């Protein structure tokens, strides 16, 4: 189908300003970003309860300079790397003091605030940050920090107020910067490190598109050779005294570099009602407050997000896609609901996979693969058939019966070529008869392939033949109107065939071809008339020399023009000419009214 519509030309410029060195920042890249070096602490933090006792691994991150001093309004920037999935990131300022004696002679720090702005993956500011707090009063704690680089900005305020309102540019507040990353032991997660956490192993699908894979938990509790695994052996123990609706089981998977164009497919199936909520988060573990996507039930989910797509979910089935998942670590959390009920003992099968096209294009299209500008990341999309559309080809645009009617109307409308072909055959215009007949046949074959019914040849060949023969039919009609010898007609036909073939093979569907074809036909008709006039009126000529009898000259020219007009009026059957231009007007109106929805009506 030829899709025509308004075309909009635009240009876009993207400017990224930054420092070439990651350890520098500022408008002139003249300020240093201090990197906090992290090392595991010698001791662990123990979390003891009456039913369990676990230990958190503590990673301490400190600045190479033990003490930093900042004036009022000055800012200091730090960075640290969270290497793995962590439970908490704590930012502290130790040994806070002024470098001069305060007016109260106490020498102690009382009113100066150390404001801390924290942001993941980018430099924070007072207007743009992820977390903030006054670390001179209490440490800033970030629950479930994302994996990656964090930037920390420290800004002291109220130094002059601490000094009794006096201004002194030499007065600074000094402090020691320290951060701690708290991690649970391997296989554990949660604020008390009591919930189960499993790493998912990537298994590539054989004979599939690039990066298509499914994930299985690395655990001795389950063993599966398929993409599905039972969920019950992996669930966290619900006997630790926690609330029934506050028990979690976590899974971690990694989307490899270059596979960001894939879609994460998550499924839970059971014979009875499923009592779990599913949460997903990029770069860390999700919780009831922190998540990127979630599914609770058919009415509570992230369905409003353009990157979240539900797939026939019900009470006995949880099925959704996360579209175009970012490359890196993804955390999935299952929140247990009503764990004391008998439903929790039912067998639930879970599967997590990375697919190229959602629902395999619903069996109504082909999954196409493309790459971004760098050629490193592959993206996929569904090329739907004629009757379906949507992201996954799951929307029926035209019913099967409607498609049959549209196909019949488009193909059968080409039977109109019988009329000019029959007329040309009666007039023994065999060349025109061949063009009209072939044009009708190939137009029917082209539209049959275009609507997805049947393709005799490849689509491009049929499209070329349809447009080329249509161009030839228009021009041949003009040339036929010129009653000149067959020798001249063959010459004109040959030249026209070459020109129209070039037009049909290069941008055949452009609208300007209509004007070009009519212009070529009119030019052929004009050339035919000139040949006819030169042959018929050889005796008519003008003297090259200067003629003083201008009145006789104009009189002769006037008579010649009048005879030419009379000849034209006698030559044509003007009712046919009027019918032809009326049909051309109908064609122009149909061309204007034709849209993607009404294509089958107006195009025929």
XYZ file of C-alpha atoms in Angstrom:
604
model
C 0.000 0.000 0.000
C 1.212 3.492 -0.820
C 1.033 5.508 2.395
C 0.785 9.211 1.739
C 0.377 11.832 4.396
C 1.830 15.090 5.652
C 5.614 15.040 5.730
C 7.449 17.148 8.266
C 11.088 18.077 7.891
C 13.008 18.855 11.052
C 16.532 18.922 12.356
C 17.796 18.252 15.853
C 21.026 19.203 17.546
C 22.121 17.547 20.765
C 24.930 19.218 22.662
C 26.573 17.501 25.603
C 28.888 19.654 27.679
C 31.209 17.954 30.091
C 34.746 17.399 31.154
C 36.850 14.846 29.304
C 38.367 13.664 32.586
C 35.884 11.983 34.976
C 37.755 13.323 37.998
C 37.181 16.973 37.008
C 34.034 19.092 37.022
C 32.839 22.687 36.979
C 32.128 25.256 34.277
C 35.794 25.375 33.289
C 36.628 21.801 34.376
C 38.984 23.201 36.990
C 37.471 21.555 40.080
C 38.396 18.115 41.318
C 36.093 15.197 42.057
C 37.558 13.318 45.001
C 37.156 9.563 44.623
C 36.352 7.719 47.825
C 38.407 4.555 48.073
C 36.418 1.600 49.430
C 37.777 -1.328 51.409
C 35.959 -4.038 53.443
C 35.867 -3.296 57.136
C 37.524 -5.630 59.585
C 34.303 -6.148 61.510
C 30.726 -6.814 60.550
C 27.458 -5.442 61.825
C 25.478 -8.169 63.528
C 21.711 -8.197 63.350
C 20.372 -10.440 66.095
C 16.814 -11.602 66.647
C 15.225 -14.263 68.762
C 14.787 -16.487 65.735
C 17.882 -15.764 63.662
C 21.230 -14.023 63.616
C 22.964 -12.748 60.501
C 25.882 -10.431 59.729
C 26.124 -7.626 57.211
C 29.327 -7.011 55.336
C 30.466 -3.411 55.693
C 32.511 -1.642 53.017
C 34.020 1.638 54.246
C 34.753 4.403 51.747
C 37.022 7.273 52.766
C 38.743 10.236 51.165
C 42.499 10.127 50.746
C 42.660 13.436 52.612
C 41.610 12.912 56.175
C 40.214 16.450 56.583
C 38.531 18.839 54.145
C 37.744 22.502 54.856
C 35.110 24.578 53.040
C 34.019 28.183 53.288
C 30.445 29.429 53.355
C 28.868 28.589 49.961
C 31.833 26.536 48.716
C 31.085 23.066 47.401
C 33.047 19.845 47.473
C 32.275 16.878 45.214
C 32.988 13.196 45.891
C 32.315 9.983 44.016
C 32.151 6.340 45.017
C 31.367 3.070 43.275
C 28.735 0.671 44.554
C 30.062 -2.523 43.028
C 27.286 -4.964 43.931
C 23.737 -5.165 45.202
C 23.738 -3.479 48.602
C 21.181 -2.978 51.349
C 22.154 0.497 52.479
C 24.516 3.361 51.686
C 25.332 5.637 54.625
C 27.074 9.013 54.210
C 28.626 10.603 57.312
C 30.657 13.659 58.243
C 33.034 13.110 61.160
C 35.042 15.513 63.317
C 33.140 18.627 62.224
C 34.767 21.853 63.511
C 35.597 25.432 62.566
C 39.135 26.424 61.722
C 38.792 29.539 63.946
C 37.502 30.104 67.456
C 33.768 30.931 67.601
C 32.527 34.118 69.260
C 31.195 32.157 72.212
C 34.785 30.994 72.835
C 33.575 27.426 73.055
C 35.377 26.324 69.940
C 32.627 23.843 69.298
C 30.568 23.466 66.165
C 26.948 24.356 66.892
C 24.970 26.012 64.048
C 26.846 25.250 60.821
C 24.984 22.904 58.493
C 26.695 20.517 56.085
C 24.099 19.980 53.384
C 24.638 16.833 51.360
C 23.197 16.256 47.858
C 23.489 12.770 46.355
C 22.755 11.616 42.805
C 23.274 8.361 40.933
C 25.253 8.576 37.690
C 25.346 12.389 37.477
C 26.606 15.405 39.379
C 23.999 16.629 41.899
C 22.900 20.158 42.638
C 20.462 21.874 44.976
C 17.832 21.816 42.228
C 18.548 18.340 40.845
C 19.403 15.446 43.129
C 18.139 12.047 44.272
C 18.697 12.401 48.028
C 19.642 15.226 50.370
C 20.151 15.837 54.066
C 22.075 17.696 56.752
C 24.857 15.265 57.623
C 26.130 17.504 60.405
C 23.075 16.456 62.413
C 22.679 12.830 61.367
C 24.088 10.475 58.705
C 22.250 10.274 55.372
C 21.040 6.720 54.713
C 20.005 5.467 51.264
C 18.125 2.187 51.192
C 18.889 -0.268 48.395
C 21.284 1.972 46.461
C 21.664 1.262 42.761
C 24.792 -0.382 41.449
C 27.131 2.118 39.799
C 28.740 5.460 40.466
C 27.283 7.846 43.027
C 28.195 11.541 43.276
C 28.083 13.338 46.628
C 28.129 17.138 46.944
C 28.891 18.791 50.317
C 27.830 22.419 50.845
C 28.317 24.207 54.207
C 25.931 27.025 55.170
C 25.423 29.421 58.103
C 29.122 29.803 58.931
C 28.720 33.560 59.432
C 25.746 32.948 61.738
C 27.907 30.651 63.868
C 30.424 33.468 64.215
C 27.815 35.894 65.463
C 26.961 37.363 62.069
C 30.488 38.498 61.202
C 31.875 37.857 57.739
C 35.339 36.351 57.446
C 36.536 34.819 54.195
C 39.158 32.824 56.094
C 36.583 31.057 58.230
C 35.948 27.495 57.094
C 34.258 24.403 58.398
C 36.408 21.292 58.492
C 35.200 17.699 58.476
C 36.194 14.141 57.630
C 34.177 12.419 54.895
C 33.200 8.764 55.310
C 30.680 6.433 53.689
C 29.640 2.889 54.399
C 28.057 0.345 52.075
C 26.183 -2.409 53.905
C 25.849 -5.719 52.094
C 24.073 -8.902 53.096
C 25.849 -12.259 52.879
C 25.612 -14.162 49.621
C 22.115 -15.513 49.094
C 20.472 -13.148 51.581
C 18.653 -9.820 51.254
C 16.377 -7.488 53.158
C 16.843 -5.037 55.993
C 17.634 -7.901 58.381
C 19.262 -10.118 55.730
C 16.642 -12.783 56.356
C 15.093 -13.111 52.900
C 16.331 -15.412 50.176
C 18.207 -13.967 47.195
C 19.085 -15.998 44.089
C 21.319 -15.201 41.156
C 19.809 -16.159 37.798
C 22.027 -17.912 35.291
C 21.728 -16.871 31.641
C 21.046 -19.706 29.186
C 20.984 -18.817 25.495
C 18.247 -20.257 23.320
C 19.500 -22.366 20.459
C 18.802 -21.195 16.930
C 17.162 -17.961 18.080
C 17.815 -14.287 17.497
C 20.855 -12.656 19.156
C 20.728 -12.426 22.955
C 17.471 -14.387 23.274
C 17.797 -16.357 26.497
C 16.055 -17.540 29.626
C 17.164 -17.443 33.255
C 17.347 -20.196 35.864
C 18.267 -19.801 39.553
C 21.680 -20.998 40.649
C 20.596 -23.198 43.546
C 20.674 -26.798 44.635
C 17.028 -26.508 45.651
C 15.751 -26.682 42.066
C 16.926 -28.385 38.901
C 15.285 -27.621 35.591
C 16.197 -28.321 31.975
C 13.510 -26.006 30.620
C 12.877 -22.284 30.853
C 10.434 -22.818 33.761
C 11.272 -23.611 37.369
C 9.136 -24.304 40.476
C 8.902 -21.409 42.881
C 8.056 -23.090 46.212
C 11.528 -24.518 47.049
C 13.024 -21.036 46.679
C 10.604 -19.016 48.800
C 11.797 -17.227 51.926
C 10.867 -18.765 55.252
C 7.729 -17.155 56.702
C 8.332 -18.295 60.275
C 10.584 -15.410 61.335
C 7.816 -13.394 62.951
C 7.434 -10.935 60.083
C 4.072 -9.713 58.910
C 2.402 -12.118 56.427
C 2.405 -9.404 53.735
C 6.018 -8.352 54.337
C 7.928 -11.434 53.191
C 10.054 -11.257 50.052
C 12.054 -13.505 47.738
C 14.548 -11.861 45.387
C 16.101 -12.779 42.052
C 19.003 -11.071 40.284
C 19.687 -11.226 36.538
C 21.967 -9.351 34.174
C 21.146 -8.019 30.712
C 24.413 -8.218 28.734
C 25.915 -5.294 26.872
C 24.365 -4.901 23.444
C 21.043 -6.540 24.388
C 19.251 -3.383 25.528
C 16.777 -3.773 22.668
C 15.360 -6.965 24.194
C 12.254 -7.398 26.327
C 12.115 -9.101 29.732
C 9.227 -11.561 29.902
C 8.041 -12.617 33.385
C 5.462 -15.352 33.957
C 3.899 -17.043 36.994
C 1.349 -19.786 36.424
C -0.683 -21.891 38.847
C -3.851 -23.976 38.986
C -5.252 -21.738 41.706
C -5.133 -18.052 42.551
C -1.606 -16.613 42.750
C -0.910 -14.716 45.978
C 2.250 -12.873 44.966
C 3.083 -9.375 43.809
C 6.012 -8.944 41.422
C 8.322 -5.907 41.574
C 11.218 -5.100 39.237
C 14.001 -2.558 39.574
C 17.062 -1.712 37.526
C 20.366 -1.569 39.379
C 19.171 -2.893 42.724
C 16.592 -4.778 44.745
C 13.005 -3.484 44.729
C 10.802 -2.906 47.736
C 7.261 -1.772 48.440
C 8.487 1.850 48.192
C 11.269 1.597 45.599
C 10.602 -0.026 42.225
C 10.579 0.691 38.493
C 7.755 -1.663 37.465
C 5.315 -3.810 39.418
C 2.331 -6.101 39.021
C -0.081 -6.677 41.923
C -3.257 -7.646 40.070
C -5.199 -6.797 36.922
C -6.111 -3.363 38.306
C -2.867 -2.455 40.130
C 0.251 -2.479 37.979
C 2.588 -0.285 35.941
C 0.285 -0.617 32.957
C 0.384 3.155 32.464
C 4.086 3.005 31.576
C 4.984 2.826 27.888
C 7.696 0.269 28.738
C 5.348 -2.102 30.561
C 2.935 -4.408 28.724
C 0.542 -6.902 30.273
C -0.134 -10.167 28.474
C -3.391 -11.953 29.336
C -2.840 -11.897 33.094
C -5.489 -13.362 35.378
C -5.899 -14.639 38.942
C -4.153 -17.878 37.990
C -1.531 -16.273 35.750
C 0.885 -13.358 35.976
C 2.266 -12.466 32.563
C 3.892 -9.162 31.564
C 6.782 -7.663 29.574
C 9.344 -4.996 30.416
C 10.072 -3.479 27.026
C 13.541 -2.445 25.867
C 15.206 -3.358 29.161
C 18.401 -1.470 29.973
C 21.633 -3.409 30.017
C 22.954 -4.136 33.478
C 21.704 -5.752 36.706
C 17.964 -6.176 37.246
C 16.405 -7.132 40.571
C 13.048 -8.911 40.837
C 11.170 -9.205 44.105
C 8.213 -11.457 44.918
C 6.122 -10.141 47.772
C 4.224 -12.928 49.535
C 0.546 -12.371 50.261
C -1.564 -14.504 52.630
C 1.263 -16.972 53.191
C -0.703 -18.723 55.928
C -3.436 -19.791 53.502
C -3.474 -23.142 51.785
C -2.976 -21.449 48.465
C 0.691 -20.985 49.297
C 1.154 -24.750 49.096
C 0.032 -24.936 45.466
C 2.608 -25.497 42.760
C 3.588 -22.252 41.039
C 5.825 -22.235 37.969
C 7.926 -19.178 37.198
C 9.902 -18.161 34.126
C 12.051 -15.132 33.343
C 13.333 -14.739 29.801
C 14.800 -12.168 27.429
C 12.935 -12.062 24.123
C 13.368 -10.000 20.977
C 9.727 -9.409 20.043
C 6.820 -9.621 22.539
C 4.518 -12.609 22.031
C 6.577 -13.547 18.944
C 4.550 -10.872 17.129
C 1.362 -12.790 18.059
C 1.907 -15.042 15.009
C 0.708 -12.172 12.830
C 4.032 -10.703 11.760
C 7.773 -11.123 11.456
C 10.345 -10.109 14.044
C 12.831 -7.723 12.432
C 16.255 -6.862 13.820
C 18.142 -3.581 13.597
C 21.130 -1.875 15.195
C 21.660 1.567 16.634
C 24.053 4.123 15.169
C 27.024 2.619 17.004
C 26.251 -0.867 15.689
C 26.740 -2.298 19.185
C 23.144 -2.545 20.417
C 20.475 -4.518 18.578
C 16.813 -3.553 18.561
C 13.856 -5.572 17.347
C 10.362 -4.749 16.162
C 7.362 -6.528 14.667
C 6.514 -6.128 10.984
C 2.804 -7.003 11.074
C 0.701 -8.449 8.296
C -2.032 -6.501 6.530
C -4.771 -7.315 9.035
C -2.973 -6.607 12.312
C -1.094 -3.824 14.016
C 0.191 -2.673 17.358
C 3.512 -3.137 19.112
C 3.109 -6.919 19.148
C 0.752 -7.291 16.141
C -1.972 -8.189 18.625
C -4.520 -5.625 17.405
C -6.832 -6.762 14.618
C -7.187 -3.815 12.255
C -9.323 -5.572 9.646
C -11.384 -8.721 10.186
C -10.854 -11.744 7.981
C -14.136 -11.165 6.167
C -13.351 -7.464 5.771
C -9.933 -8.319 4.372
C -11.579 -10.595 1.781
C -13.933 -7.815 0.695
C -11.138 -5.248 0.500
C -8.939 -7.625 -1.514
C -11.786 -8.415 -3.889
C -12.619 -4.735 -4.436
C -9.004 -3.716 -5.074
C -8.246 -6.625 -7.421
C -11.589 -6.667 -9.246
C -11.460 -2.902 -9.880
C -8.649 -3.520 -12.360
C -11.188 -5.157 -14.650
C -11.904 -1.595 -15.801
C -8.900 -2.020 -18.110
C -11.113 -4.262 -20.288
C -12.969 -1.197 -21.630
C -9.993 0.658 -23.189
C -8.423 -2.646 -24.258
C -11.632 -3.660 -26.102
C -11.938 -0.240 -27.736
C -8.289 -0.319 -28.851
C -8.783 -3.800 -30.300
C -11.834 -2.616 -32.271
C -9.809 0.277 -33.648
C -6.989 -2.167 -34.504
C -4.614 -0.197 -32.291
C -2.693 -3.313 -31.334
C 0.168 -1.539 -29.523
C -2.296 0.311 -27.280
C -4.306 -2.876 -26.786
C -1.195 -4.675 -25.481
C -0.377 -1.798 -23.104
C -3.938 -1.525 -21.709
C -4.320 -5.279 -21.269
C -0.909 -5.767 -19.658
C -1.502 -2.751 -17.391
C -4.788 -4.191 -16.106
C -3.329 -7.658 -15.550
C -0.208 -6.495 -13.697
C -2.167 -3.947 -11.664
C -4.418 -6.784 -10.467
C -1.396 -8.961 -9.650
C 0.315 -6.079 -7.854
C -2.708 -5.311 -5.663
C -3.183 -9.010 -4.957
C 0.346 -9.099 -3.563
C -0.065 -5.716 -1.888
C -3.052 -6.849 0.206
C -1.307 -10.103 1.115
C -3.469 -12.456 -0.963
C -1.038 -13.942 -3.488
C 2.242 -12.855 -5.071
C 3.133 -14.177 -8.522
C 6.485 -12.358 -8.487
C 8.321 -10.345 -5.879
C 6.584 -7.223 -4.618
C 9.163 -4.838 -6.106
C 8.866 -6.400 -9.571
C 5.074 -6.244 -9.513
C 5.121 -2.646 -8.277
C 7.521 -1.646 -11.056
C 5.387 -3.332 -13.732
C 2.181 -1.726 -12.401
C 3.553 1.805 -12.378
C 5.518 1.478 -15.593
C 2.586 0.089 -17.600
C 0.274 2.714 -16.071
C 2.667 5.431 -17.201
C 2.865 3.839 -20.634
C -0.934 3.614 -20.897
C -1.303 7.355 -20.251
C 1.394 8.358 -22.727
C 0.217 5.859 -25.367
C -3.237 7.449 -25.258
C -1.751 10.866 -26.026
C 0.439 9.509 -28.829
C -2.518 7.648 -30.349
C -4.377 10.950 -30.706
C -1.701 12.164 -33.095
C -2.499 10.635 -36.516
C 1.029 10.242 -37.742
C 2.822 7.415 -39.433
C 3.576 4.280 -37.443
C 7.287 4.922 -37.927
C 7.095 8.096 -35.882
C 4.821 6.468 -33.295
C 7.292 3.644 -32.747
C 10.074 6.162 -32.243
C 8.014 8.118 -29.713
C 6.910 4.905 -27.948
C 10.530 3.753 -27.628
C 11.662 7.044 -26.123
C 8.681 7.124 -23.778
C 9.247 3.514 -22.677
C 12.801 4.367 -21.617
C 11.759 7.515 -19.733
C 8.813 5.924 -17.922
C 10.887 2.863 -17.006
C 13.440 5.148 -15.335
C 10.629 6.898 -13.458
C 9.062 3.628 -12.321
C 12.324 2.167 -11.061
C 13.314 5.324 -9.116
C 10.708 6.555 -6.627
C 7.700 5.271 -8.542
C 5.219 6.282 -5.827
C 6.015 10.005 -5.684
C 3.065 12.255 -6.511
C 5.017 14.392 -8.980
C 5.123 11.429 -11.382
C 1.496 12.140 -12.329
C 2.374 15.609 -13.603
C 5.524 14.323 -15.303
C 3.645 11.546 -17.135
C 0.911 13.904 -18.319
C 3.574 16.374 -19.450
C 5.419 13.638 -21.379
C 2.161 12.538 -23.018
C 1.244 16.105 -23.940
C 4.739 16.614 -25.352
C 4.388 13.439 -27.429
C 1.008 14.673 -28.702
C 2.510 18.055 -29.550
C 5.427 16.451 -31.379
C 2.975 14.297 -33.316
C 0.939 17.316 -34.315
C 4.051 19.207 -35.402
C 5.136 16.265 -37.538
C 1.670 16.109 -39.031
C 1.594 19.843 -39.702
C 5.045 19.876 -41.256
C 4.043 16.981 -43.496
C 0.644 18.392 -44.501
C 1.540 22.048 -44.900
C 4.936 21.969 -46.493
C 3.968 24.746 -48.853
C 3.238 27.114 -46.008
C 6.289 29.201 -45.152
C 7.338 32.748 -44.406
C 9.880 34.777 -46.310
C 13.145 35.252 -44.563
C 13.561 38.739 -45.935
C 11.829 41.846 -44.574
C 8.243 42.180 -45.865
C 6.668 45.634 -46.061
C 3.211 44.154 -46.673
C 2.580 43.409 -42.963
C -1.202 43.588 -43.411
C -1.177 40.707 -45.893
C 1.163 38.749 -43.611
C -1.139 39.063 -40.547
C -4.171 38.215 -42.645
C -2.554 35.004 -43.829
C -1.580 34.078 -40.255
C -5.131 34.784 -39.036
C -6.611 32.484 -41.665
C -4.131 29.752 -40.757
C -5.010 29.936 -37.028
C -8.736 29.841 -37.796
C -8.275 26.772 -39.996
C -6.227 25.112 -37.207
C -8.990 25.709 -34.632
C -11.639 24.352 -37.013
C -9.470 21.301 -37.626
C -9.118 20.706 -33.863
C -12.869 20.972 -33.310
C -13.570 18.565 -36.146
C -10.809 16.198 -35.057
C -12.086 15.305 -31.547
C -15.324 13.920 -30.175
C -15.682 16.455 -27.453
C -18.131 14.419 -25.380
C -15.389 11.823 -24.980
C -12.901 14.559 -24.118
C -15.289 15.913 -21.494
C -15.828 12.395 -20.093
C -12.065 11.877 -19.974
C -11.402 15.071 -18.026
C -14.327 14.278 -15.706
C -12.770 10.893 -14.968
C -9.413 12.600 -14.400
C -11.092 14.944 -11.909
C -12.589 11.951 -10.067
C -9.132 10.372 -9.944
C -7.609 13.560 -8.527
C -10.322 13.752 -5.841
C -9.801 10.100 -4.921
C -6.062 10.708 -4.730
C -6.671 13.565 -2.305
C -9.181 11.690 -0.144
C -7.174 8.467 0.037
C -5.834 7.598 3.508
C -4.469 4.471 5.152
C -7.952 3.598 6.456
C -9.873 4.337 3.235
C -7.181 3.101 0.844
C -9.211 0.154 -0.453
C -12.206 2.410 -1.264
C -10.607 5.368 -3.031
C -7.675 3.582 -4.620
C -9.898 1.242 -6.569
